[in-house]
Amino acid sequence: MTTPKDDHHCCDHSQSSSVTQTLDELAFERGVWSAALNGETAKVIKFIEGGGDPDTVDNAGYTALHYSSRNGHVEVVSVLLQNRANPNCTTRSGGVTPLHRAAYSGHTDIVKLLLKAKASPLLCDEDAKSPLHKSAERGHMEICKLLVAADRTLVTLKDKRGKLPVDYVMESNVSLKTLLQES
């Protein structure tokens, strides 16, 4: 069992051990981010219908689309994209996109939605890792196939350590290594 802090690595939204919460914690819980994190579609819709901006960032620079993409909430992602959430938004710290988060977490249906909404698979985070790097390091074959189909040049992108996506694949995963070989 994971603790709330382990559930989302971007920032610490775990319950405070004191009786009072900080203003940041209260804002997160009341904002659209908590609803997106927890897959509460009705709350996300209410936020948007009330005039809320789907690209509103929390104090860590994450949007609701980042949270729902990371946690696999297809319906919330769909609602956000239908209401013009930016599929290419990047965090202030790390330069991470929702596509990075979905690819790393193995959420194939969300990767499909994001690509359909024109999320760029070529955007790299501050470590110069593309969503393909993130998916390859976790061995997500179907997502790697989708990303390579979206843009074959992804297999040639090197991160800040000089590594290609294929360099993150376990030696035993021959089929994924084959897919990611430069041709």
PDB file of C-alpha atoms in Angstrom:
ATOM      1  CA  MET A   1       0.000   0.000   0.000  1.00  0.00           C
ATOM      2  CA  THR A   2       1.320   3.416  -0.887  1.00  0.00           C
ATOM      3  CA  THR A   3       1.018   6.548   1.120  1.00  0.00           C
ATOM      4  CA  PRO A   4      -0.641   9.583  -0.436  1.00  0.00           C
ATOM      5  CA  LYS A   5       2.808  11.125  -0.942  1.00  0.00           C
ATOM      6  CA  ASP A   6       3.938   8.098  -2.978  1.00  0.00           C
ATOM      7  CA  ASP A   7       0.827   8.272  -5.153  1.00  0.00           C
ATOM      8  CA  HIS A   8       1.912  11.456  -6.911  1.00  0.00           C
ATOM      9  CA  HIS A   9       5.575  12.300  -7.097  1.00  0.00           C
ATOM     10  CA  CYS A  10       5.229  15.838  -8.362  1.00  0.00           C
ATOM     11  CA  CYS A  11       4.725  17.449  -5.021  1.00  0.00           C
ATOM     12  CA  ASP A  12       3.683  16.647  -1.489  1.00  0.00           C
ATOM     13  CA  HIS A  13      -0.082  16.755  -1.067  1.00  0.00           C
ATOM     14  CA  SER A  14      -0.125  14.290   1.795  1.00  0.00           C
ATOM     15  CA  GLN A  15      -2.234  14.987   4.822  1.00  0.00           C
ATOM     16  CA  SER A  16      -0.595  17.265   7.323  1.00  0.00           C
ATOM     17  CA  SER A  17       0.080  15.657  10.666  1.00  0.00           C
ATOM     18  CA  SER A  18      -1.232  18.772  12.370  1.00  0.00           C
ATOM     19  CA  VAL A  19      -4.888  19.612  12.685  1.00  0.00           C
ATOM     20  CA  THR A  20      -4.587  22.617  10.402  1.00  0.00           C
ATOM     21  CA  GLN A  21      -3.779  22.558   6.722  1.00  0.00           C
ATOM     22  CA  THR A  22      -1.641  25.043   4.884  1.00  0.00           C
ATOM     23  CA  LEU A  23      -3.275  27.380   2.402  1.00  0.00           C
ATOM     24  CA  ASP A  24      -1.559  25.455  -0.402  1.00  0.00           C
ATOM     25  CA  GLU A  25      -3.074  22.176   0.803  1.00  0.00           C
ATOM     26  CA  LEU A  26      -6.529  23.724   1.065  1.00  0.00           C
ATOM     27  CA  ALA A  27      -6.228  25.264  -2.401  1.00  0.00           C
ATOM     28  CA  PHE A  28      -5.204  21.897  -3.867  1.00  0.00           C
ATOM     29  CA  GLU A  29      -8.093  20.050  -2.230  1.00  0.00           C
ATOM     30  CA  ARG A  30     -10.634  22.659  -3.311  1.00  0.00           C
ATOM     31  CA  GLY A  31      -9.157  23.134  -6.774  1.00  0.00           C
ATOM     32  CA  VAL A  32      -9.680  21.130  -9.903  1.00  0.00           C
ATOM     33  CA  TRP A  33      -6.372  19.280  -9.350  1.00  0.00           C
ATOM     34  CA  SER A  34      -7.607  17.101  -6.517  1.00  0.00           C
ATOM     35  CA  ALA A  35     -10.711  16.171  -8.510  1.00  0.00           C
ATOM     36  CA  ALA A  36      -8.540  15.293 -11.528  1.00  0.00           C
ATOM     37  CA  LEU A  37      -6.114  13.321  -9.372  1.00  0.00           C
ATOM     38  CA  ASN A  38      -8.963  11.274  -7.916  1.00  0.00           C
ATOM     39  CA  GLY A  39     -10.957  10.825 -11.129  1.00  0.00           C
ATOM     40  CA  GLU A  40     -13.909  12.905  -9.940  1.00  0.00           C
ATOM     41  CA  THR A  41     -15.326  13.797 -13.348  1.00  0.00           C
ATOM     42  CA  ALA A  42     -18.425  15.564 -12.008  1.00  0.00           C
ATOM     43  CA  LYS A  43     -16.281  17.950  -9.932  1.00  0.00           C
ATOM     44  CA  VAL A  44     -14.065  18.692 -12.943  1.00  0.00           C
ATOM     45  CA  ILE A  45     -17.139  19.439 -15.061  1.00  0.00           C
ATOM     46  CA  LYS A  46     -18.565  21.674 -12.318  1.00  0.00           C
ATOM     47  CA  PHE A  47     -15.267  23.566 -12.133  1.00  0.00           C
ATOM     48  CA  ILE A  48     -15.267  24.152 -15.915  1.00  0.00           C
ATOM     49  CA  GLU A  49     -18.985  25.036 -16.075  1.00  0.00           C
ATOM     50  CA  GLY A  50     -18.360  27.542 -13.296  1.00  0.00           C
ATOM     51  CA  GLY A  51     -15.892  29.355 -15.536  1.00  0.00           C
ATOM     52  CA  GLY A  52     -12.731  27.648 -14.313  1.00  0.00           C
ATOM     53  CA  ASP A  53      -9.760  27.495 -16.645  1.00  0.00           C
ATOM     54  CA  PRO A  54      -8.793  23.858 -17.357  1.00  0.00           C
ATOM     55  CA  ASP A  55      -5.157  25.000 -17.676  1.00  0.00           C
ATOM     56  CA  THR A  56      -4.997  26.448 -14.161  1.00  0.00           C
ATOM     57  CA  VAL A  57      -1.758  25.388 -12.502  1.00  0.00           C
ATOM     58  CA  ASP A  58      -1.245  24.419  -8.886  1.00  0.00           C
ATOM     59  CA  ASN A  59       1.689  25.697  -6.819  1.00  0.00           C
ATOM     60  CA  ALA A  60       3.936  23.012  -8.317  1.00  0.00           C
ATOM     61  CA  GLY A  61       2.996  24.026 -11.874  1.00  0.00           C
ATOM     62  CA  TYR A  62       0.835  21.006 -12.670  1.00  0.00           C
ATOM     63  CA  THR A  63      -2.545  21.202 -14.401  1.00  0.00           C
ATOM     64  CA  ALA A  64      -5.542  18.945 -13.956  1.00  0.00           C
ATOM     65  CA  LEU A  65      -4.523  17.283 -17.230  1.00  0.00           C
ATOM     66  CA  HIS A  66      -1.146  16.332 -15.717  1.00  0.00           C
ATOM     67  CA  TYR A  67      -2.829  14.743 -12.691  1.00  0.00           C
ATOM     68  CA  SER A  68      -5.520  12.858 -14.590  1.00  0.00           C
ATOM     69  CA  SER A  69      -3.022  11.662 -17.227  1.00  0.00           C
ATOM     70  CA  ARG A  70      -0.680  10.322 -14.556  1.00  0.00           C
ATOM     71  CA  ASN A  71      -3.428   8.527 -12.657  1.00  0.00           C
ATOM     72  CA  GLY A  72      -5.208   7.015 -15.638  1.00  0.00           C
ATOM     73  CA  HIS A  73      -8.521   8.840 -15.479  1.00  0.00           C
ATOM     74  CA  VAL A  74      -9.623   8.595 -19.119  1.00  0.00           C
ATOM     75  CA  GLU A  75     -12.979  10.297 -18.602  1.00  0.00           C
ATOM     76  CA  VAL A  76     -11.423  13.289 -16.837  1.00  0.00           C
ATOM     77  CA  VAL A  77      -8.740  13.603 -19.535  1.00  0.00           C
ATOM     78  CA  SER A  78     -11.447  13.500 -22.191  1.00  0.00           C
ATOM     79  CA  VAL A  79     -13.517  16.209 -20.468  1.00  0.00           C
ATOM     80  CA  LEU A  80     -10.479  18.440 -20.033  1.00  0.00           C
ATOM     81  CA  LEU A  81      -9.426  18.064 -23.675  1.00  0.00           C
ATOM     82  CA  GLN A  82     -12.991  18.710 -24.889  1.00  0.00           C
ATOM     83  CA  ASN A  83     -12.843  21.950 -22.906  1.00  0.00           C
ATOM     84  CA  ARG A  84      -9.623  23.088 -24.558  1.00  0.00           C
ATOM     85  CA  ALA A  85      -7.057  22.012 -21.978  1.00  0.00           C
ATOM     86  CA  ASN A  86      -3.610  22.404 -23.499  1.00  0.00           C
ATOM     87  CA  PRO A  87      -2.197  18.919 -24.225  1.00  0.00           C
ATOM     88  CA  ASN A  88       1.288  20.438 -24.536  1.00  0.00           C
ATOM     89  CA  CYS A  89       1.423  22.304 -21.234  1.00  0.00           C
ATOM     90  CA  THR A  90       4.700  21.895 -19.401  1.00  0.00           C
ATOM     91  CA  THR A  91       5.439  22.141 -15.716  1.00  0.00           C
ATOM     92  CA  ARG A  92       7.603  25.004 -14.437  1.00  0.00           C
ATOM     93  CA  SER A  93       9.891  22.521 -12.756  1.00  0.00           C
ATOM     94  CA  GLY A  94      10.943  19.650 -14.950  1.00  0.00           C
ATOM     95  CA  GLY A  95       9.199  20.655 -18.158  1.00  0.00           C
ATOM     96  CA  VAL A  96       6.931  17.603 -18.001  1.00  0.00           C
ATOM     97  CA  THR A  97       3.870  17.283 -20.243  1.00  0.00           C
ATOM     98  CA  PRO A  98       0.721  15.217 -19.677  1.00  0.00           C
ATOM     99  CA  LEU A  99       2.001  12.900 -22.435  1.00  0.00           C
ATOM    100  CA  HIS A 100       5.194  12.266 -20.439  1.00  0.00           C
ATOM    101  CA  ARG A 101       3.099  11.344 -17.407  1.00  0.00           C
ATOM    102  CA  ALA A 102       0.707   9.049 -19.281  1.00  0.00           C
ATOM    103  CA  ALA A 103       3.529   7.359 -21.217  1.00  0.00           C
ATOM    104  CA  TYR A 104       5.573   6.711 -18.080  1.00  0.00           C
ATOM    105  CA  SER A 105       2.550   5.411 -16.176  1.00  0.00           C
ATOM    106  CA  GLY A 106       1.441   3.064 -18.959  1.00  0.00           C
ATOM    107  CA  HIS A 107      -1.940   4.593 -19.728  1.00  0.00           C
ATOM    108  CA  THR A 108      -2.373   3.612 -23.386  1.00  0.00           C
ATOM    109  CA  ASP A 109      -5.891   5.035 -23.801  1.00  0.00           C
ATOM    110  CA  ILE A 110      -4.781   8.388 -22.439  1.00  0.00           C
ATOM    111  CA  VAL A 111      -1.746   8.462 -24.721  1.00  0.00           C
ATOM    112  CA  LYS A 112      -4.148   7.891 -27.638  1.00  0.00           C
ATOM    113  CA  LEU A 113      -6.412  10.740 -26.488  1.00  0.00           C
ATOM    114  CA  LEU A 114      -3.495  13.121 -26.019  1.00  0.00           C
ATOM    115  CA  LEU A 115      -1.988  12.311 -29.417  1.00  0.00           C
ATOM    116  CA  LYS A 116      -5.397  12.786 -31.063  1.00  0.00           C
ATOM    117  CA  ALA A 117      -5.601  16.193 -29.323  1.00  0.00           C
ATOM    118  CA  LYS A 118      -2.257  17.133 -30.924  1.00  0.00           C
ATOM    119  CA  ALA A 119       0.021  16.508 -27.955  1.00  0.00           C
ATOM    120  CA  SER A 120       3.548  16.657 -29.333  1.00  0.00           C
ATOM    121  CA  PRO A 121       5.564  13.490 -28.742  1.00  0.00           C
ATOM    122  CA  LEU A 122       8.689  15.539 -29.521  1.00  0.00           C
ATOM    123  CA  LEU A 123       8.494  17.749 -26.427  1.00  0.00           C
ATOM    124  CA  CYS A 124      11.258  16.867 -24.006  1.00  0.00           C
ATOM    125  CA  ASP A 125      11.520  17.453 -20.273  1.00  0.00           C
ATOM    126  CA  GLU A 126      14.451  19.228 -18.594  1.00  0.00           C
ATOM    127  CA  ASP A 127      16.469  15.991 -18.826  1.00  0.00           C
ATOM    128  CA  ALA A 128      15.830  16.047 -22.610  1.00  0.00           C
ATOM    129  CA  LYS A 129      13.702  12.910 -22.294  1.00  0.00           C
ATOM    130  CA  SER A 130      10.795  12.518 -24.667  1.00  0.00           C
ATOM    131  CA  PRO A 131       7.641  10.595 -23.795  1.00  0.00           C
ATOM    132  CA  LEU A 132       9.223   7.707 -25.726  1.00  0.00           C
ATOM    133  CA  HIS A 133      12.196   7.692 -23.337  1.00  0.00           C
ATOM    134  CA  LYS A 134       9.764   7.586 -20.388  1.00  0.00           C
ATOM    135  CA  SER A 135       7.689   4.771 -21.892  1.00  0.00           C
ATOM    136  CA  ALA A 136      10.732   2.751 -22.986  1.00  0.00           C
ATOM    137  CA  GLU A 137      12.262   2.834 -19.518  1.00  0.00           C
ATOM    138  CA  ARG A 138       9.077   1.272 -18.149  1.00  0.00           C
ATOM    139  CA  GLY A 139       8.788  -1.264 -20.995  1.00  0.00           C
ATOM    140  CA  HIS A 140       5.370  -0.135 -22.242  1.00  0.00           C
ATOM    141  CA  MET A 141       5.383  -1.739 -25.701  1.00  0.00           C
ATOM    142  CA  GLU A 142       1.952  -0.529 -26.905  1.00  0.00           C
ATOM    143  CA  ILE A 143       2.679   3.056 -25.929  1.00  0.00           C
ATOM    144  CA  CYS A 144       6.099   2.914 -27.578  1.00  0.00           C
ATOM    145  CA  LYS A 145       4.392   1.674 -30.768  1.00  0.00           C
ATOM    146  CA  LEU A 146       1.945   4.588 -30.666  1.00  0.00           C
ATOM    147  CA  LEU A 147       4.688   7.145 -30.129  1.00  0.00           C
ATOM    148  CA  VAL A 148       6.945   5.734 -32.851  1.00  0.00           C
ATOM    149  CA  ALA A 149       3.963   5.685 -35.235  1.00  0.00           C
ATOM    150  CA  ALA A 150       3.305   9.350 -34.378  1.00  0.00           C
ATOM    151  CA  ASP A 151       6.896  10.340 -35.191  1.00  0.00           C
ATOM    152  CA  ARG A 152       9.617   7.842 -36.095  1.00  0.00           C
ATOM    153  CA  THR A 153      12.372  10.412 -35.416  1.00  0.00           C
ATOM    154  CA  LEU A 154      11.745   9.910 -31.695  1.00  0.00           C
ATOM    155  CA  VAL A 155      13.999   6.846 -31.760  1.00  0.00           C
ATOM    156  CA  THR A 156      16.964   9.123 -32.623  1.00  0.00           C
ATOM    157  CA  LEU A 157      16.480  11.635 -29.789  1.00  0.00           C
ATOM    158  CA  LYS A 158      19.199  11.596 -27.141  1.00  0.00           C
ATOM    159  CA  ASP A 159      18.600  12.818 -23.621  1.00  0.00           C
ATOM    160  CA  LYS A 160      21.073  14.886 -21.558  1.00  0.00           C
ATOM    161  CA  ARG A 161      22.963  11.718 -20.685  1.00  0.00           C
ATOM    162  CA  GLY A 162      23.372  10.939 -24.391  1.00  0.00           C
ATOM    163  CA  LYS A 163      20.956   8.020 -24.229  1.00  0.00           C
ATOM    164  CA  LEU A 164      18.455   7.013 -26.878  1.00  0.00           C
ATOM    165  CA  PRO A 165      15.073   5.583 -25.860  1.00  0.00           C
ATOM    166  CA  VAL A 166      16.334   2.074 -26.750  1.00  0.00           C
ATOM    167  CA  ASP A 167      19.133   2.477 -24.183  1.00  0.00           C
ATOM    168  CA  TYR A 168      16.526   2.406 -21.389  1.00  0.00           C
ATOM    169  CA  VAL A 169      15.000  -0.922 -22.435  1.00  0.00           C
ATOM    170  CA  MET A 170      15.942  -4.043 -20.485  1.00  0.00           C
ATOM    171  CA  GLU A 171      18.178  -6.411 -22.493  1.00  0.00           C
ATOM    172  CA  SER A 172      15.605  -9.201 -22.138  1.00  0.00           C
ATOM    173  CA  ASN A 173      12.912  -7.139 -23.906  1.00  0.00           C
ATOM    174  CA  VAL A 174      14.079  -8.009 -27.428  1.00  0.00           C
ATOM    175  CA  SER A 175      10.841  -7.010 -29.166  1.00  0.00           C
ATOM    176  CA  LEU A 176      10.889  -3.514 -27.682  1.00  0.00           C
ATOM    177  CA  LYS A 177      14.593  -3.113 -28.431  1.00  0.00           C
ATOM    178  CA  THR A 178      13.872  -4.103 -32.031  1.00  0.00           C
ATOM    179  CA  LEU A 179      11.043  -1.566 -32.317  1.00  0.00           C
ATOM    180  CA  LEU A 180      13.250   1.242 -31.047  1.00  0.00           C
ATOM    181  CA  GLN A 181      16.324   0.518 -33.179  1.00  0.00           C
ATOM    182  CA  GLU A 182      17.305   3.294 -35.569  1.00  0.00           C
ATOM    183  CA  SER A 183      16.718   2.360 -39.174  1.00  0.00           C
TER     184      SER A 183
END
